Amino acid sequence: MSQLIRASVISHTRVLRAYMGVGADSESHGPYGALMYTLAVLNQKGGVGKTAVTINLAGALAELGYRVLLVDLDPQGHLTEACDVPEATEPNTLASLMLDSDVYPDRVYDLVKRWREKVDIIPTNLDSFVLERQLYALGRAIEVRLRSRIVEVIEAMDVYDVCLIDCPPSLGALTDNALVAAGQVLVPVQSEDSALRALRLLLTQVDTARREMGIPIDLLGLVVNLFDKRKGRIVTSTLEALETMPVPILALIEDRAAIREAWRASLPVIEYAPDSTSAQAFRALAKQLLADDGEASA
């Protein structure tokens, strides 16, 4: 993990624990001597390829030697479906655990399912469609539920290096939970006019969360996804506009058949087409995000 991101994770964890009334110095450490790195893959605009970015980034991280947990926080369940993993079954679901008045580590452990070597997943369930409304009904401190009842239990397992949260396309309570749980945000966007307004709305929400909760939330950067310069000036001019935003562009993922075929095969493109330009792009993104030397230490 890069020193800059490690420092950001430690800072976020200390401030958040203080916010939640937990000892600020009681950080857990992962198997590579670093805190588990939790990243929210987020954009309230639908159709930008959040889930594909999540899956393929996980595959690239696993190839580098990192142990990855995916969390399907989107009630639509695209991540669960794309990974061809069965939905969680009641009463032990992500939604029920977030709503419970207490923390149940055994139930969290049981919720985790294996997907690929070094990649596990917490799947969704249909009860997630009413989760946001139920969270609002709880009233106080609803934005810390994912962190306090799921993520901190996972951290204590001391198994995973990275947790990637696939977020819903909304600006509601579930998105707030992801922001609090992660503190680090990766934003997939498409190079189209509507991307600019959606990104401005997201920046506003992040600023509001920072201000109201006093929690450091880092917008690491944009992943320009499904890029196809053959679409002409509309695409290239939007890319130019995105380059002026106060968030860096970390990767440009071209619209390639390999990604769509890998999706249909329920595989990350790193496994499905390891020599493709798409696989190379996700390798570069993974290294840029987490690795000083391009691989996890043993």
XYZ file of C-alpha atoms in Angstrom:
298
model
C 0.000 0.000 0.000
C 1.404 3.419 -0.896
C 2.491 5.545 2.059
C 0.139 8.381 1.052
C -2.930 6.140 1.027
C -1.841 4.315 4.199
C -1.599 7.660 6.012
C -5.066 8.597 4.736
C -6.540 5.267 5.926
C -5.024 5.669 9.385
C -6.283 9.253 9.635
C -9.798 8.273 8.553
C -9.893 5.369 11.022
C -8.752 7.491 13.962
C -11.247 10.276 13.309
C -14.089 7.825 12.671
C -13.408 5.849 15.846
C -13.463 9.070 17.820
C -16.750 10.013 16.128
C -18.180 6.609 17.106
C -16.817 6.806 20.671
C -14.190 4.088 20.165
C -10.563 4.364 21.255
C -8.656 6.138 18.514
C -5.471 4.120 19.029
C -7.074 0.677 18.720
C -6.428 0.164 15.007
C -6.433 -3.388 13.672
C -3.734 -4.357 11.208
C -3.954 -6.578 8.162
C -1.754 -9.503 7.147
C 0.700 -7.291 5.288
C 1.281 -5.026 8.275
C -1.198 -2.362 7.098
C -4.782 -1.455 7.841
C -7.375 -3.014 5.591
C -7.916 -0.515 2.785
C -11.635 0.108 2.173
C -12.641 1.827 -1.044
C -16.112 2.912 -2.152
C -16.721 2.649 -5.908
C -19.329 5.336 -6.258
C -21.321 7.454 -8.665
C -24.980 8.304 -8.184
C -25.412 8.237 -11.967
C -26.404 4.792 -13.192
C -24.970 3.036 -16.219
C -21.364 4.200 -15.804
C -19.958 0.715 -15.151
C -19.374 0.874 -11.386
C -19.781 -2.858 -10.969
C -17.502 -3.735 -13.882
C -14.824 -1.447 -12.443
C -15.248 -3.062 -9.015
C -14.954 -6.597 -10.376
C -12.021 -5.932 -12.651
C -10.120 -3.881 -10.083
C -10.584 -6.772 -7.640
C -9.162 -9.175 -10.204
C -6.136 -6.958 -10.772
C -5.510 -6.584 -7.035
C -5.766 -10.348 -6.542
C -3.243 -10.901 -9.313
C -0.863 -8.609 -7.404
C -1.278 -10.805 -4.326
C -3.815 -8.791 -2.356
C -6.719 -10.517 -0.632
C -9.911 -8.717 -1.579
C -13.440 -8.571 -0.190
C -16.273 -7.232 -2.358
C -19.408 -5.800 -0.741
C -22.574 -5.530 -2.844
C -24.307 -2.510 -1.318
C -26.489 -1.896 -4.379
C -30.013 -3.311 -3.880
C -30.116 -4.036 -7.615
C -27.496 -6.716 -6.984
C -25.492 -6.345 -10.191
C -22.280 -7.381 -8.428
C -23.839 -10.506 -6.931
C -25.354 -11.454 -10.296
C -22.211 -10.696 -12.307
C -20.100 -12.858 -9.992
C -22.699 -15.654 -10.284
C -22.900 -15.898 -6.500
C -26.206 -16.841 -4.803
C -27.982 -14.056 -2.952
C -27.742 -14.094 0.820
C -30.637 -15.867 2.493
C -32.773 -14.516 5.298
C -32.424 -13.984 8.164
C -28.655 -13.594 7.639
C -28.339 -10.776 5.102
C -26.346 -7.581 4.781
C -29.511 -5.557 5.376
C -30.515 -7.451 8.508
C -27.035 -7.095 9.989
C -26.997 -3.350 9.342
C -30.390 -2.991 11.035
C -29.625 -5.130 14.092
C -29.175 -3.359 17.402
C -25.974 -5.258 18.125
C -22.974 -6.686 16.257
C -22.926 -10.418 15.449
C -19.468 -11.467 14.157
C -20.459 -15.086 13.462
C -23.260 -13.931 11.183
C -20.893 -11.598 9.333
C -18.437 -14.470 8.795
C -21.245 -16.654 7.436
C -22.293 -13.934 5.010
C -18.934 -13.951 3.184
C -18.794 -16.186 0.096
C -15.822 -17.236 -2.010
C -15.786 -16.012 -5.612
C -12.273 -16.351 -7.042
C -8.924 -17.194 -5.512
C -8.121 -14.279 -3.179
C -11.501 -12.624 -3.869
C -14.571 -13.087 -1.638
C -17.929 -11.333 -1.724
C -20.714 -10.276 0.616
C -23.749 -10.669 -1.665
C -26.966 -8.702 -1.604
C -30.538 -9.854 -0.988
C -33.927 -8.544 -2.082
C -34.460 -7.107 1.422
C -31.891 -4.435 0.527
C -34.560 -2.670 -1.561
C -36.252 -1.455 1.642
C -33.050 -1.055 3.653
C -32.667 2.666 3.028
C -36.182 3.433 4.215
C -35.623 1.271 7.305
C -32.361 3.064 8.070
C -34.078 6.453 7.968
C -36.649 5.127 10.431
C -33.877 4.398 12.936
C -33.120 8.100 13.172
C -29.709 8.634 14.777
C -26.243 7.602 13.525
C -27.612 5.622 10.593
C -24.540 6.473 8.475
C -22.186 4.376 10.638
C -24.126 1.104 10.403
C -22.111 -0.463 7.583
C -18.867 0.491 9.300
C -19.758 -0.572 12.836
C -21.651 -3.778 12.054
C -19.835 -5.111 8.992
C -16.534 -3.455 8.093
C -15.026 -3.368 11.583
C -15.878 -7.054 12.037
C -14.150 -7.816 8.728
C -11.112 -5.799 9.798
C -10.922 -7.813 13.020
C -10.866 -11.041 10.977
C -7.398 -9.941 9.795
C -7.899 -11.751 6.488
C -8.338 -9.108 3.790
C -6.047 -6.384 2.521
C -8.661 -4.527 0.478
C -12.436 -4.104 0.721
C -14.246 -2.720 -2.337
C -17.814 -1.490 -1.830
C -20.000 -1.459 -4.942
C -22.408 1.401 -4.213
C -25.955 2.093 -5.390
C -26.632 4.809 -7.982
C -28.093 7.240 -5.454
C -27.221 9.944 -2.934
C -29.111 8.421 0.005
C -28.366 6.697 3.290
C -26.616 3.711 1.695
C -24.176 6.019 -0.079
C -23.533 7.862 3.195
C -22.803 4.502 4.828
C -20.299 3.682 2.108
C -18.577 7.059 2.489
C -18.242 6.601 6.250
C -17.144 2.980 5.983
C -14.501 3.665 3.365
C -13.185 7.195 3.540
C -11.661 6.581 0.110
C -13.744 7.026 -3.054
C -13.143 5.954 -6.637
C -15.577 7.457 -9.152
C -16.294 5.699 -12.462
C -17.644 8.107 -15.068
C -18.494 8.058 -18.740
C -17.285 10.734 -21.098
C -20.691 12.288 -21.762
C -22.343 15.597 -20.929
C -24.457 14.289 -18.036
C -21.302 13.043 -16.261
C -20.293 16.581 -15.360
C -23.469 17.469 -13.464
C -23.502 14.099 -11.687
C -19.899 14.576 -10.608
C -20.634 18.053 -9.235
C -23.522 16.622 -7.180
C -21.248 13.905 -5.807
C -18.575 16.439 -4.867
C -21.233 18.396 -2.970
C -22.354 15.301 -1.050
C -18.793 14.400 -0.121
C -18.142 17.930 1.109
C -21.340 17.811 3.171
C -20.330 14.502 4.761
C -16.886 15.854 5.570
C -18.333 18.977 7.150
C -21.235 17.469 9.093
C -19.386 14.430 10.462
C -15.857 15.764 10.553
C -14.606 12.651 8.795
C -11.828 12.772 6.201
C -13.120 11.451 2.883
C -10.648 11.316 0.016
C -11.800 11.411 -3.592
C -8.918 9.450 -5.043
C -9.849 9.992 -8.649
C -11.965 9.233 -11.676
C -12.032 6.160 -13.865
C -13.257 7.225 -17.295
C -15.072 4.061 -18.317
C -16.519 2.749 -21.586
C -14.476 5.300 -23.500
C -14.924 5.236 -27.266
C -13.274 8.077 -29.165
C -15.072 6.945 -32.334
C -18.139 8.733 -30.937
C -16.440 11.973 -31.857
C -16.201 15.431 -30.390
C -18.912 14.891 -27.753
C -16.741 12.282 -26.067
C -13.413 14.043 -26.421
C -14.752 17.436 -25.330
C -16.321 15.901 -22.219
C -13.020 14.238 -21.410
C -11.362 17.631 -21.675
C -13.957 19.042 -19.269
C -13.411 16.170 -16.823
C -9.704 16.944 -16.862
C -10.497 20.393 -15.433
C -12.431 19.005 -12.445
C -10.769 19.057 -8.985
C -10.426 15.250 -9.040
C -7.655 13.550 -11.034
C -8.306 11.031 -13.796
C -6.587 7.814 -12.719
C -7.507 5.595 -15.653
C -9.172 5.607 -19.023
C -10.861 2.274 -19.765
C -11.790 1.822 -23.385
C -15.044 0.164 -24.416
C -13.716 -3.240 -25.417
C -15.404 -6.566 -26.133
C -13.106 -8.348 -23.660
C -14.777 -6.621 -20.697
C -18.286 -7.478 -21.874
C -17.306 -11.089 -22.589
C -15.614 -11.425 -19.196
C -18.791 -10.102 -17.556
C -20.884 -12.767 -19.290
C -18.388 -15.422 -18.158
C -18.572 -14.141 -14.544
C -14.825 -13.516 -14.548
C -12.579 -10.491 -14.123
C -11.017 -9.496 -17.418
C -7.599 -10.192 -15.872
C -8.515 -13.901 -15.900
C -10.661 -13.965 -19.026
C -8.297 -12.081 -21.330
C -5.044 -11.504 -19.429
C -3.191 -10.081 -22.436
C -5.912 -7.645 -23.473
C -5.564 -3.875 -23.298
C -8.436 -3.872 -20.801
C -6.555 -6.187 -18.445
C -3.474 -3.999 -18.771
C -5.505 -0.902 -17.911
C -6.853 -2.451 -14.698
C -3.392 -3.692 -13.718
C -2.113 -0.143 -14.053
C -5.019 1.223 -11.991
C -4.456 -1.330 -9.206
C -0.770 -0.526 -9.012
C -1.456 3.188 -8.984
C -3.939 2.872 -6.135
C -2.203 0.497 -3.772
C 1.292 -0.573 -4.593
C 4.653 1.102 -4.229
C 6.384 -1.777 -5.977
C 3.460 -3.259 -7.908
C 2.793 -6.253 -5.693
C 1.824 -7.222 -2.182
C 4.552 -8.364 0.128
C 4.385 -11.906 1.399
